Coordinates of C-alpha atoms in Angstrom, one line a residue:
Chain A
X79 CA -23.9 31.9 -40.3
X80 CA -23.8 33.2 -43.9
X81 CA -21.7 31.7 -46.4
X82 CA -19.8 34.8 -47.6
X83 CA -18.7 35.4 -44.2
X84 CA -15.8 32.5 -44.6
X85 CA -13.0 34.0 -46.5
X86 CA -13.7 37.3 -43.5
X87 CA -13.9 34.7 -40.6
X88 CA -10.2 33.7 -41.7
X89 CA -9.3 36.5 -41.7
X90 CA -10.6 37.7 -38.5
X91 CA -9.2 34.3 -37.3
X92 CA -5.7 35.2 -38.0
X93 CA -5.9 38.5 -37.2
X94 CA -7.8 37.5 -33.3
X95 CA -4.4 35.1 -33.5
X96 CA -2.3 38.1 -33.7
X97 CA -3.8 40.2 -31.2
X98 CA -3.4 37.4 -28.9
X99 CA 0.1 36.9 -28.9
X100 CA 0.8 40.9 -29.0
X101 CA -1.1 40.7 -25.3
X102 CA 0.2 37.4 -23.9
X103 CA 4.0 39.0 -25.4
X104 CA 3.1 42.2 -23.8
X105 CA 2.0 40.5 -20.3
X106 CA -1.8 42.6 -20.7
X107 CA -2.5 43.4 -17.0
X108 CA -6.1 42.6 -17.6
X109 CA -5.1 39.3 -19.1
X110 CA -2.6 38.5 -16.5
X111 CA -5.3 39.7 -13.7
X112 CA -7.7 37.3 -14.5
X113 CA -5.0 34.4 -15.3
X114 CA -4.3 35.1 -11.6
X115 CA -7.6 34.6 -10.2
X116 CA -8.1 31.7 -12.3
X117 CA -4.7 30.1 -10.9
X118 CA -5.2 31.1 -7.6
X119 CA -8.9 30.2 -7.0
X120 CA -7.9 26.5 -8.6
X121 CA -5.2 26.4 -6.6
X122 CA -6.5 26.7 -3.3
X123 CA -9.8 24.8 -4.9
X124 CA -7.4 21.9 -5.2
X125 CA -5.6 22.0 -2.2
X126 CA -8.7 22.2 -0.4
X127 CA -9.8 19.2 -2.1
X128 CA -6.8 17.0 -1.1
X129 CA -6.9 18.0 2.3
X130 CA -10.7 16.2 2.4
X131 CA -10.5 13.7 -0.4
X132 CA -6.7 12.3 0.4
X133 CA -7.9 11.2 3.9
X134 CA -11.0 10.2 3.0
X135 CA -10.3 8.0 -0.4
X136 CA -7.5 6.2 2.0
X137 CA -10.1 5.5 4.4
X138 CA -12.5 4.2 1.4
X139 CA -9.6 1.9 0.8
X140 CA -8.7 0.3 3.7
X141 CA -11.6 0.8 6.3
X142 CA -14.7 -1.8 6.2
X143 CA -18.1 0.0 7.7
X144 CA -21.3 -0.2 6.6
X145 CA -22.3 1.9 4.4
X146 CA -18.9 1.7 2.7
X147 CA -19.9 0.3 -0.4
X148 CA -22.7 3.5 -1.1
X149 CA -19.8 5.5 -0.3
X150 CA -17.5 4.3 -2.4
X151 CA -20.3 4.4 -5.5
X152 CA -21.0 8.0 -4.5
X153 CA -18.0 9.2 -4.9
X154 CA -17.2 7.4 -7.9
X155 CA -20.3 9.1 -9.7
X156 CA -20.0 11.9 -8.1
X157 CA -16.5 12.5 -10.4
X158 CA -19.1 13.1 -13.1
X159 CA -20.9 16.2 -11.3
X160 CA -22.4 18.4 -14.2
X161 CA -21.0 21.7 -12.8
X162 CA -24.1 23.9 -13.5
X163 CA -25.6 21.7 -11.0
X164 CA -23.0 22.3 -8.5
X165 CA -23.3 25.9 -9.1
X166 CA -26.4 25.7 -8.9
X167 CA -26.3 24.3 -4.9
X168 CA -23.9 26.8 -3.8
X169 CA -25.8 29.9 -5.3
X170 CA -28.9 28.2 -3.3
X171 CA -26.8 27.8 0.0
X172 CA -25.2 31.0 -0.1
X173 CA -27.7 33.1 -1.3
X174 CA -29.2 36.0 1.1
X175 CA -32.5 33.6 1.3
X176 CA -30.1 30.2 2.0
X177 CA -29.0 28.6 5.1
X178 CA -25.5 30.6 4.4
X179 CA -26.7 33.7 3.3
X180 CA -25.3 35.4 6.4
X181 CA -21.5 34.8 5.3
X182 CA -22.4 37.1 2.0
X183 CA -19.8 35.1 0.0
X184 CA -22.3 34.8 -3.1
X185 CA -20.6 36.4 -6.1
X186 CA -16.9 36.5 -4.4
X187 CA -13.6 34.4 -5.1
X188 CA -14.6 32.0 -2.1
X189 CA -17.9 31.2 -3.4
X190 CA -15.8 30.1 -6.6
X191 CA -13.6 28.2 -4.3
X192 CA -16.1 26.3 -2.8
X193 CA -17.8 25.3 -6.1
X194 CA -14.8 24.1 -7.6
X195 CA -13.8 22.5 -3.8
X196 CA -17.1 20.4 -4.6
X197 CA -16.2 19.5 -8.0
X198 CA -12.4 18.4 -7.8
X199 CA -13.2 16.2 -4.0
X200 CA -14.9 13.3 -5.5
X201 CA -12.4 12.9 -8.1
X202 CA -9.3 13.2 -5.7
X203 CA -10.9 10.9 -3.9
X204 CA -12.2 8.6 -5.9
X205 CA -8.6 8.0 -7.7
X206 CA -6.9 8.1 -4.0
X207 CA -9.3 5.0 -3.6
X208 CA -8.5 3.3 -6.1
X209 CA -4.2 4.3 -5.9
X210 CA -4.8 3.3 -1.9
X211 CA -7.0 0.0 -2.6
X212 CA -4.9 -1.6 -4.5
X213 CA -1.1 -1.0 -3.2
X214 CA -3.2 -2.2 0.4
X215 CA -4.1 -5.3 -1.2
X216 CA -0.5 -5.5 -1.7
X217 CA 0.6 -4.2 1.7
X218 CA -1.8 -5.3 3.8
X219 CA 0.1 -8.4 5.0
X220 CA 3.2 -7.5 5.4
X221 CA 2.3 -4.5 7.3
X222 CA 0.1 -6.0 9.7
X223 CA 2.8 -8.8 10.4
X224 CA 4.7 -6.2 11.4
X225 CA 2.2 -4.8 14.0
X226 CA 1.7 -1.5 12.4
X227 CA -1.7 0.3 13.1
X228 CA -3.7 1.9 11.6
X229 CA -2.4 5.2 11.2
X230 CA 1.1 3.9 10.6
X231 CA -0.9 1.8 7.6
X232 CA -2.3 4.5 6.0
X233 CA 0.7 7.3 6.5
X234 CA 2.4 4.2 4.6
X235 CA 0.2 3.7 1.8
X236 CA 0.0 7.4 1.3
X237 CA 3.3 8.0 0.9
X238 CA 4.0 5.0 -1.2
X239 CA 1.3 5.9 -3.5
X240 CA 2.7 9.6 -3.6
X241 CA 3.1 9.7 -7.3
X242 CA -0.1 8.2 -8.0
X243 CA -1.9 10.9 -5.6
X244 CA -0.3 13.8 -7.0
X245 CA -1.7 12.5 -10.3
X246 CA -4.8 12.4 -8.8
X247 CA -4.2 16.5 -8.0
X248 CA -3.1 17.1 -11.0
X249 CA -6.0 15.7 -12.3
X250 CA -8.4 17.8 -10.2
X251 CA -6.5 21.2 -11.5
X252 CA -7.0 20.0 -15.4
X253 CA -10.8 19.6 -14.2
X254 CA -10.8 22.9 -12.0
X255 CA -9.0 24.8 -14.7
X256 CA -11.1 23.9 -17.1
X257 CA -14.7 24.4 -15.5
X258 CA -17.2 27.3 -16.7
X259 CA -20.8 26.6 -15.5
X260 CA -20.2 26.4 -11.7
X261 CA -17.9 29.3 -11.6
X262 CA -19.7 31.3 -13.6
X263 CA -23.1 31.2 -11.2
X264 CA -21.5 31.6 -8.2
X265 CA -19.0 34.3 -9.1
X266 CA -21.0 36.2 -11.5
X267 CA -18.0 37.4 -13.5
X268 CA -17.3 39.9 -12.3
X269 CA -14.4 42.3 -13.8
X270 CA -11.6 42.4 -11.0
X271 CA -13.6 40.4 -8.5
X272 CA -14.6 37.1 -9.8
X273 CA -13.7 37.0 -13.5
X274 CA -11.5 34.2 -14.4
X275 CA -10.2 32.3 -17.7
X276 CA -13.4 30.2 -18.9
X277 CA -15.6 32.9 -17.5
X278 CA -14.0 35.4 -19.3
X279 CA -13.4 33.4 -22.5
X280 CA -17.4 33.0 -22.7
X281 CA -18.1 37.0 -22.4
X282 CA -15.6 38.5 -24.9
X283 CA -16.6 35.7 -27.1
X284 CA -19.9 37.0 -27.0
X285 CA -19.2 40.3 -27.3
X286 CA -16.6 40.2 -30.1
X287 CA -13.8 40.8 -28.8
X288 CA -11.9 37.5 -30.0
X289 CA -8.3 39.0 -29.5
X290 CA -9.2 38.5 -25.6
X291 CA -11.2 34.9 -25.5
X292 CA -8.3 33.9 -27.8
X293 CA -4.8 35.0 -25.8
X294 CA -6.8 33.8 -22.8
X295 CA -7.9 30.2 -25.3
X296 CA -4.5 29.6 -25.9
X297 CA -3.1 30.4 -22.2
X298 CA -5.7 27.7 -20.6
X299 CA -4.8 25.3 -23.5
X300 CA -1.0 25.6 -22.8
X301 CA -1.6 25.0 -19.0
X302 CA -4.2 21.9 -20.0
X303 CA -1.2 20.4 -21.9
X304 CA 1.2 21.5 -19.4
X305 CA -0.7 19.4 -16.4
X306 CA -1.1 16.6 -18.9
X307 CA 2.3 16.2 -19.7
X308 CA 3.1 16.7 -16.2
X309 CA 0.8 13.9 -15.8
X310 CA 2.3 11.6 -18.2
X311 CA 5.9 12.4 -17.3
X312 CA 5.5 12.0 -13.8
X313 CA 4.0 8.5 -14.3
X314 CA 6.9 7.6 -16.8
X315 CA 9.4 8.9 -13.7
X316 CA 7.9 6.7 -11.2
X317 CA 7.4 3.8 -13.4
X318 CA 10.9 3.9 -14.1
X319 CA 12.4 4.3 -10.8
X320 CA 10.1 1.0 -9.7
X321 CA 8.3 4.4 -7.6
X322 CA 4.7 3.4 -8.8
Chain B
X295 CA -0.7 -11.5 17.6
X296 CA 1.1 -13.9 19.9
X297 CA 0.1 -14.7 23.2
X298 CA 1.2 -11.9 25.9
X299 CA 1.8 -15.0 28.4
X300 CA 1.8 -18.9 28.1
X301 CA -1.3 -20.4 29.4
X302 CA -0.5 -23.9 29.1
X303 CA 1.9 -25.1 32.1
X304 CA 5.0 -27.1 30.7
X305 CA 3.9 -30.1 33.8
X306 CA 0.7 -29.9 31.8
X307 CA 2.1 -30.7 29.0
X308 CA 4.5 -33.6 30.3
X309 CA 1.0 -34.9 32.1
X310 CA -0.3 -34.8 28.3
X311 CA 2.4 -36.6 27.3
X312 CA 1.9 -39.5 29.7
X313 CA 5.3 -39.0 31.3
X314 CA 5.0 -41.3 34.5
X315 CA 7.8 -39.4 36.1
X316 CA 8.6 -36.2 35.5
X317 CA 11.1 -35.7 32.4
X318 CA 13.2 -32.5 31.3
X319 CA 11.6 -32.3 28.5
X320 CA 13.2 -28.7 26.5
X321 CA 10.0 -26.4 26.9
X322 CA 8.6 -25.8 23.1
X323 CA 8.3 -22.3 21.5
X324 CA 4.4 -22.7 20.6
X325 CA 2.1 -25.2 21.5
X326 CA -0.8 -25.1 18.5
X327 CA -3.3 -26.8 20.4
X328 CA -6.2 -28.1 17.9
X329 CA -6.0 -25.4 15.9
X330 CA -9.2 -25.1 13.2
X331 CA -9.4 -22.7 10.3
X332 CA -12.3 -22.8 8.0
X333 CA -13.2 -20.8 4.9
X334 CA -16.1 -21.8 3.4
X335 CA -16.9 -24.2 5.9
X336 CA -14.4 -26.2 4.5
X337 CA -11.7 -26.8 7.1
X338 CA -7.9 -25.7 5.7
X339 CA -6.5 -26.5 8.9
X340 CA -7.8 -29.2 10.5
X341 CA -7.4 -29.6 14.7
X342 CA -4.0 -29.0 14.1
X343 CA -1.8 -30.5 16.9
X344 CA 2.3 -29.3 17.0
X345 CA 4.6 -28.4 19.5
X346 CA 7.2 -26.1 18.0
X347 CA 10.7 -26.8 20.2
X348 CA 12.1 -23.5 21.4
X349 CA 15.7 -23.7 19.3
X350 CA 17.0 -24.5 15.9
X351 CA 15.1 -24.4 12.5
X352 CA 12.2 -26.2 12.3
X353 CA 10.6 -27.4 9.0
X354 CA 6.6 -27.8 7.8
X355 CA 6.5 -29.8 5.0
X356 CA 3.7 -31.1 3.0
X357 CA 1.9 -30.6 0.0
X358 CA 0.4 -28.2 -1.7
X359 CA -2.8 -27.2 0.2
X360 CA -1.2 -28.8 3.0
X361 CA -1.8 -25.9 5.3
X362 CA 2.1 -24.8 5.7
X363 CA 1.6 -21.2 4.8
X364 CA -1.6 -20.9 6.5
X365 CA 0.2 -21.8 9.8
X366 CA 3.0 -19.8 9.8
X367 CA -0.2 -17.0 9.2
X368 CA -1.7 -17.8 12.2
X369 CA 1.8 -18.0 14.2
X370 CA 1.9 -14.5 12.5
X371 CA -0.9 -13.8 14.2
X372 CA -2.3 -12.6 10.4
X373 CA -5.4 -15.2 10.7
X374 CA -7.5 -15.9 13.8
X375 CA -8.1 -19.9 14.3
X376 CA -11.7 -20.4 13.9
X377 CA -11.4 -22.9 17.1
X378 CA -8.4 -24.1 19.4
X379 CA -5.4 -22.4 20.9
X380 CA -2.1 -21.5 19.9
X381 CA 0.4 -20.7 23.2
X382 CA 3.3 -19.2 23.4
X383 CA 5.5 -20.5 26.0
X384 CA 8.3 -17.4 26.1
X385 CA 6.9 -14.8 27.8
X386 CA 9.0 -12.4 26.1
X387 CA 7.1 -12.8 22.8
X388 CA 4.6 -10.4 23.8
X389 CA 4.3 -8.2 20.3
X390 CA 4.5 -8.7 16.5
X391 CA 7.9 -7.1 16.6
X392 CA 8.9 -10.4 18.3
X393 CA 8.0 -12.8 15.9
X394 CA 8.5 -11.6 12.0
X395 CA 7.2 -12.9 8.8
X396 CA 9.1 -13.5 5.4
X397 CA 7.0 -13.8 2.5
X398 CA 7.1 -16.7 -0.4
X399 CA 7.1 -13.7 -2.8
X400 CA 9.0 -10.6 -1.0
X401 CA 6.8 -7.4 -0.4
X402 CA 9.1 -4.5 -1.0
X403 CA 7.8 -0.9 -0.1
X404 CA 8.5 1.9 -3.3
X405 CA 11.2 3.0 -1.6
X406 CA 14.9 2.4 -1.9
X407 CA 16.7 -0.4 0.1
X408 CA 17.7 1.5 3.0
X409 CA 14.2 3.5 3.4
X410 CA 12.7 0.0 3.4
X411 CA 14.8 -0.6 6.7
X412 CA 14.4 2.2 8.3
X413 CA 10.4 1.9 8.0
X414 CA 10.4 -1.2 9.3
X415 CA 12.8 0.0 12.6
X416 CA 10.4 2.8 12.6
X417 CA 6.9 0.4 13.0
X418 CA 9.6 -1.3 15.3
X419 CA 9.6 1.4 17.7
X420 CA 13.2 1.8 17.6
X421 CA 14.7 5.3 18.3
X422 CA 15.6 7.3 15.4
X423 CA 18.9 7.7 17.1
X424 CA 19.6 4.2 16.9
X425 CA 18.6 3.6 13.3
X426 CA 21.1 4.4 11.2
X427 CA 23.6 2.1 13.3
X428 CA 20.8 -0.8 13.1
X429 CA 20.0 0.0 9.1
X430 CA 24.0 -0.4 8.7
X431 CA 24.3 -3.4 10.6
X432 CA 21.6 -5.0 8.5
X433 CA 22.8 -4.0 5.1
X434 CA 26.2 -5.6 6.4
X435 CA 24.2 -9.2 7.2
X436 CA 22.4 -9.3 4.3
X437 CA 25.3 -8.1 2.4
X438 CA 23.7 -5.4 0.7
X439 CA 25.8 -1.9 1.0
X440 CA 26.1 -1.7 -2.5
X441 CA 22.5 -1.3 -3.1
X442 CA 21.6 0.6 0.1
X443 CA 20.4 3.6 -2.2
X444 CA 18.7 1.7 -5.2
X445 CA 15.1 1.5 -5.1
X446 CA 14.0 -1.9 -3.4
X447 CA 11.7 -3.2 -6.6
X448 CA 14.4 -3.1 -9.0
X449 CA 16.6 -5.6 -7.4
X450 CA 16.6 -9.0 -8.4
X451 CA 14.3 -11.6 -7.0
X452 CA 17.1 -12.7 -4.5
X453 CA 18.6 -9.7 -3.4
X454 CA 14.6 -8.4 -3.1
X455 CA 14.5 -11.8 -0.3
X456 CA 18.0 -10.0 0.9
X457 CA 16.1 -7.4 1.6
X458 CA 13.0 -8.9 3.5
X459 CA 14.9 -11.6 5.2
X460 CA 17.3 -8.8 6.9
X461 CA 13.9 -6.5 7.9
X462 CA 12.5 -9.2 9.1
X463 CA 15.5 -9.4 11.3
X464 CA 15.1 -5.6 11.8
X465 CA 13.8 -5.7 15.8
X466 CA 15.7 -8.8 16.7
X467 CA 13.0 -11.2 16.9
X468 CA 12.6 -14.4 18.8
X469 CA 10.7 -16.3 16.2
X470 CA 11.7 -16.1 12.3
X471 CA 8.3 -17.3 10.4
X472 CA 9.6 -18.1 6.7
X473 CA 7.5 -19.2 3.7
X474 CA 9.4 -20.9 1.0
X475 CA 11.8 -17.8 1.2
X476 CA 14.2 -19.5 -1.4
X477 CA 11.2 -20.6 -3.8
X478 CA 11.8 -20.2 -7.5
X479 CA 15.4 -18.6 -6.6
X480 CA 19.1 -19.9 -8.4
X481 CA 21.3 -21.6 -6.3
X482 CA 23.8 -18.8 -5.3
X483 CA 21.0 -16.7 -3.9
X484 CA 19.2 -19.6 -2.3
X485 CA 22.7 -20.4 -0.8
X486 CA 22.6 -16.5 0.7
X487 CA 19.4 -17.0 1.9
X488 CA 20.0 -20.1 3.9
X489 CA 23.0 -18.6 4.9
X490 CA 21.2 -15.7 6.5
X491 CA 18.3 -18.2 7.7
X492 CA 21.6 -20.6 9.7
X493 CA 23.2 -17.3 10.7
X494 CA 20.1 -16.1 12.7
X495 CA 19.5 -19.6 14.2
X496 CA 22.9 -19.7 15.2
X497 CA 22.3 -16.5 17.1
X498 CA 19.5 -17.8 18.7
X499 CA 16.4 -17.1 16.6
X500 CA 13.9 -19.6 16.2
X501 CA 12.8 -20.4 12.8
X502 CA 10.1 -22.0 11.2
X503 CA 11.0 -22.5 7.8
X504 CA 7.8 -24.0 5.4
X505 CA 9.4 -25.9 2.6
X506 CA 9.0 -28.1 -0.3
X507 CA 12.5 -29.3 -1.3
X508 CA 13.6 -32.2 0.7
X509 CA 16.8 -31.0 -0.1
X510 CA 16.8 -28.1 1.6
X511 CA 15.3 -29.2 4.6
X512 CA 17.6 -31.9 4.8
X513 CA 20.2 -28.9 4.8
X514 CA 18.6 -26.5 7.1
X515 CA 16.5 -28.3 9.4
X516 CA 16.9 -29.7 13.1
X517 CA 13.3 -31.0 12.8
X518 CA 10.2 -31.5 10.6
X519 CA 6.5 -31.4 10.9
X520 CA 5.0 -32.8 7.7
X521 CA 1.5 -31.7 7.4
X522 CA -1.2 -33.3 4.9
X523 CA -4.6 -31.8 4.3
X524 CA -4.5 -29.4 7.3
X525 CA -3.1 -32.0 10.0
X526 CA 0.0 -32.8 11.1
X527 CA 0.8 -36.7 9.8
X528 CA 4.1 -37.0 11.7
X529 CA 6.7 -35.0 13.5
X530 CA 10.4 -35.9 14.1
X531 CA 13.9 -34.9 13.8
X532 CA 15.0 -33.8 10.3
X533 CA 16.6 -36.9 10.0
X534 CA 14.3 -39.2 11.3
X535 CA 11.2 -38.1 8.8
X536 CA 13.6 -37.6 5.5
X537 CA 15.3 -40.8 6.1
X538 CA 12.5 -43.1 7.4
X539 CA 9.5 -42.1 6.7
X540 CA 6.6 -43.5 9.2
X541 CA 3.6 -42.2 7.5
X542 CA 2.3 -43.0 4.4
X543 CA 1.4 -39.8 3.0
X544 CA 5.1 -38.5 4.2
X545 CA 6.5 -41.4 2.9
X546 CA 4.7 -41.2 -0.4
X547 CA 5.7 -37.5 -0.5
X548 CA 9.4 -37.9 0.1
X549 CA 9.4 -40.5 -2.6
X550 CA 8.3 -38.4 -5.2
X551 CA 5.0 -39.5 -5.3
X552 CA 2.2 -37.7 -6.3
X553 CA 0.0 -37.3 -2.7
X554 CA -3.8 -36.3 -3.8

């Protein structure tokens, strides 16, 4: 970048700053479109998520199998998933030549869904196993002296550890939120179909047009810090009320 | 889990004895009939022989590493004896609702006082209807109606043994299984929690209470087994074993001796 560009670069800096808040104060209905999308598809992303990786963390934590241990390793790594490669695997499963070519969902909000579905499971899961593991190894007795079973056990340990898990979602939207690469391959951004925050954030970045990638910047950063502090405040909540 | 029906024959037992003619002797509770638990290969409980009578509060002592705790487990039906038997002669104890445990340290669910009784009614099998009646009665025994609504883990360490000593008596259990329930508690809550110990004895619970203070047994107990290195070194009423002593390590023990 040339050096005499500075003094211009603030400039177009605060002015990019400007033009940001004038759409986020002026609710843009492009802006606000592709905020939706972005919410929604990380929404039921998430959700989807819990429904697989809540059940299966708890049973990580409390069943003994073989092949447990390989499990429990997968999943841990697994929390570490470069998303391009994620993408990647979707676009080749539901691609016209892959196995699910035939749903045609390549390039649609449920191909997004199911990228991000791939990428938040191991690490609800993971974190559910480790919440669950350790409030059984404090449970476990008492539990079984009382002749619960199994599914009593874990309904128990899942609704003990209820802060803890819902930590463990919010943790998944911050990382669902925040994701580009996967997103990005399987949904094409596309305007009014697939476009959402990051993927938008990454065209009208290249293209100029920094009032846009920068009232959509600062929405996804206030909703990072949001779930954070809803993070942190949750924890301090539980903590408090002897909860966690 | 206990026994669902006694297997050893009380005539057996007398014939065991060597009773030449047939005695009424008061049928026990539990027979554990050379009970063996190894970890390690190293045997915790070693052919552990005690008959538990069927009434009062009866008191394992020992020391530490004795095998105590570990036996009220496997009463608890928590750990399987590697060998030997343990019977139940009541044929009513026939599920883990009938015979509850009370921790050294209480284990408290992160729930408030009152949701803490209600899941343990609720494991119980009790009807929802009846709950709330039960969960009141309890909070009444274990005098706790003024923290029905705090959350259990913020009590103190006594009123947290309140708490477990009164789920434990949730489903009206036969057998009360206590480890050191009063352990590293002040007087006045140690006082409430042998209080809630005699009041369920009175009404016809058995309990097993493992102990180290000969003081409290001495307070509590009808009779003691003293147990040394996973055996049982002598039996006998409370008074019997505190006062005179027949073995050596229980008379060593009692005399403030250290027993290694």
């Amino acid at each position: 970048m040339p050096r005499n560009r500075g003094p211009a670069l603030m400039h177009d800096f605060g002015a990019a700053f400007a033009s940001a808040f004038a759409l986020i104060a002026t609710a843009d209905a492009e802006l606000m479109e592709v905020i939706g999308l972005s919410l929604r598809v990380t929404m039921v992303a998430v959700l989807v998520a819990c429904l697989i990786g809540l059940p299966l963390g708890a049973t990580l934590a409390i069943a003994r199998f073989p092949g447990r241990g390989i499990l429990v390793v997968l999943t841990s790594a697994l929390m570490g998933l470069p998303p391009v490669v994620v993408g990647l695997i979707v676009y080749m499963l539901l691609s016209n030549a892959g196995p699910l070519g035939v749903l045609q969902l390549l390039y649609s909000p449920t191909a997004m869904i199911i990228a991000q579905t791939l990428l938040v499971t191991p690490i609800v899961a993971s974190l559910t196993r480790q919440f669950i593991e350790d409030l059984y190894g404090e449970y476990d007795e008492l539990l079984k002296s009382m002749g619960a079973g199994r599914a009593t056990i874990i309904a128990t340990l899942l609704w003990d550890a209820r802060y803890s898990l819902v930590t463990a979602a919010l943790a998944g939207v911050g990382r669902a939120l925040a994701e580009v690469g996967a997103v990005m391959i399987v949904g094409g951004n596309i305007n009014h179909l697939t476009r959402v925050m990051t993927t938008s954030i990454a065209l009208e970045t290249s293209r100029g047009e920094l009032a846009f990638a920068l009232g959509l910047g600062i929405i996804l950063v206030v909703l990072s810090v949001l779930v954070n502090a809803g993070l942190i405040g949750l924890k301090a909540s539980a903590q408090r009320r002897a909860y966690a | 889990m206990p026994n669902a029906a006694p297997t050893l024959e009380p005539a057996a037992l007398q014939a065991d004895l060597g009773a030449a003619t047939p005695v009424a002797l008061p049928m026990p509770a539990v027979t554990l009939d050379g009970v063996t638990y190894e970890r390690s290969g190293k045997p915790l409980l070693d052919d552990l022989h005690l008959e538990i009578p069927c009434a009062g509060i009866t008191a394992l002592m020992g020391p530490n590493g004795a095998g105590k705790s570990l036996t009220l487990r496997v009463l608890a039906g928590l750990i399987a004896p590697s060998r030997g038997r343990i019977v139940w002669h009541d044929e009513r104890i026939c599920s883990a609702r009938d015979v509850a445990l009370v921790f050294q340290k209480p284990v408290l669910l992160r729930r408030t006082v009152r949701a803490n009784l209600e899941h343990a009614l609720k494991i119980y099998g009790i009807p929802r209807h009846q709950r709330v009646a039960r969960v009141g009665e309890l909070l009444a025994i274990g005098r706790l109606q003024d923290l029905a609504d705090r959350p259990a883990r913020v009590l103190s360490r006594g009123e947290q043994q309140r708490v477990a000593m009164v789920r434990a008596l949730a489903a009206r259990p036969r057998v009360l299984l206590l480890d050191e329930p009063s352990a590293s508690l002040d007087p006045p809550a140690t006082a409430m929690i042998e209080g809630l110990a005699r009041g369920a004895a009175d009404d016809g619970v058995k309990i097993v209470l493992v102990t180290h203070e000969a003081g409290q047994a001495r307070r509590l107990a009808d009779d003691i087994a003293f147990l040394h290195r996973g055996r049982v070194v002598e039996c006998g009423t409370a008074r019997e074993v505190l006062d005179r002593p027949q073995s050596r390590e229980a008379s060593a023990y009692l005399g403030g001796l250290l027993l290694v």
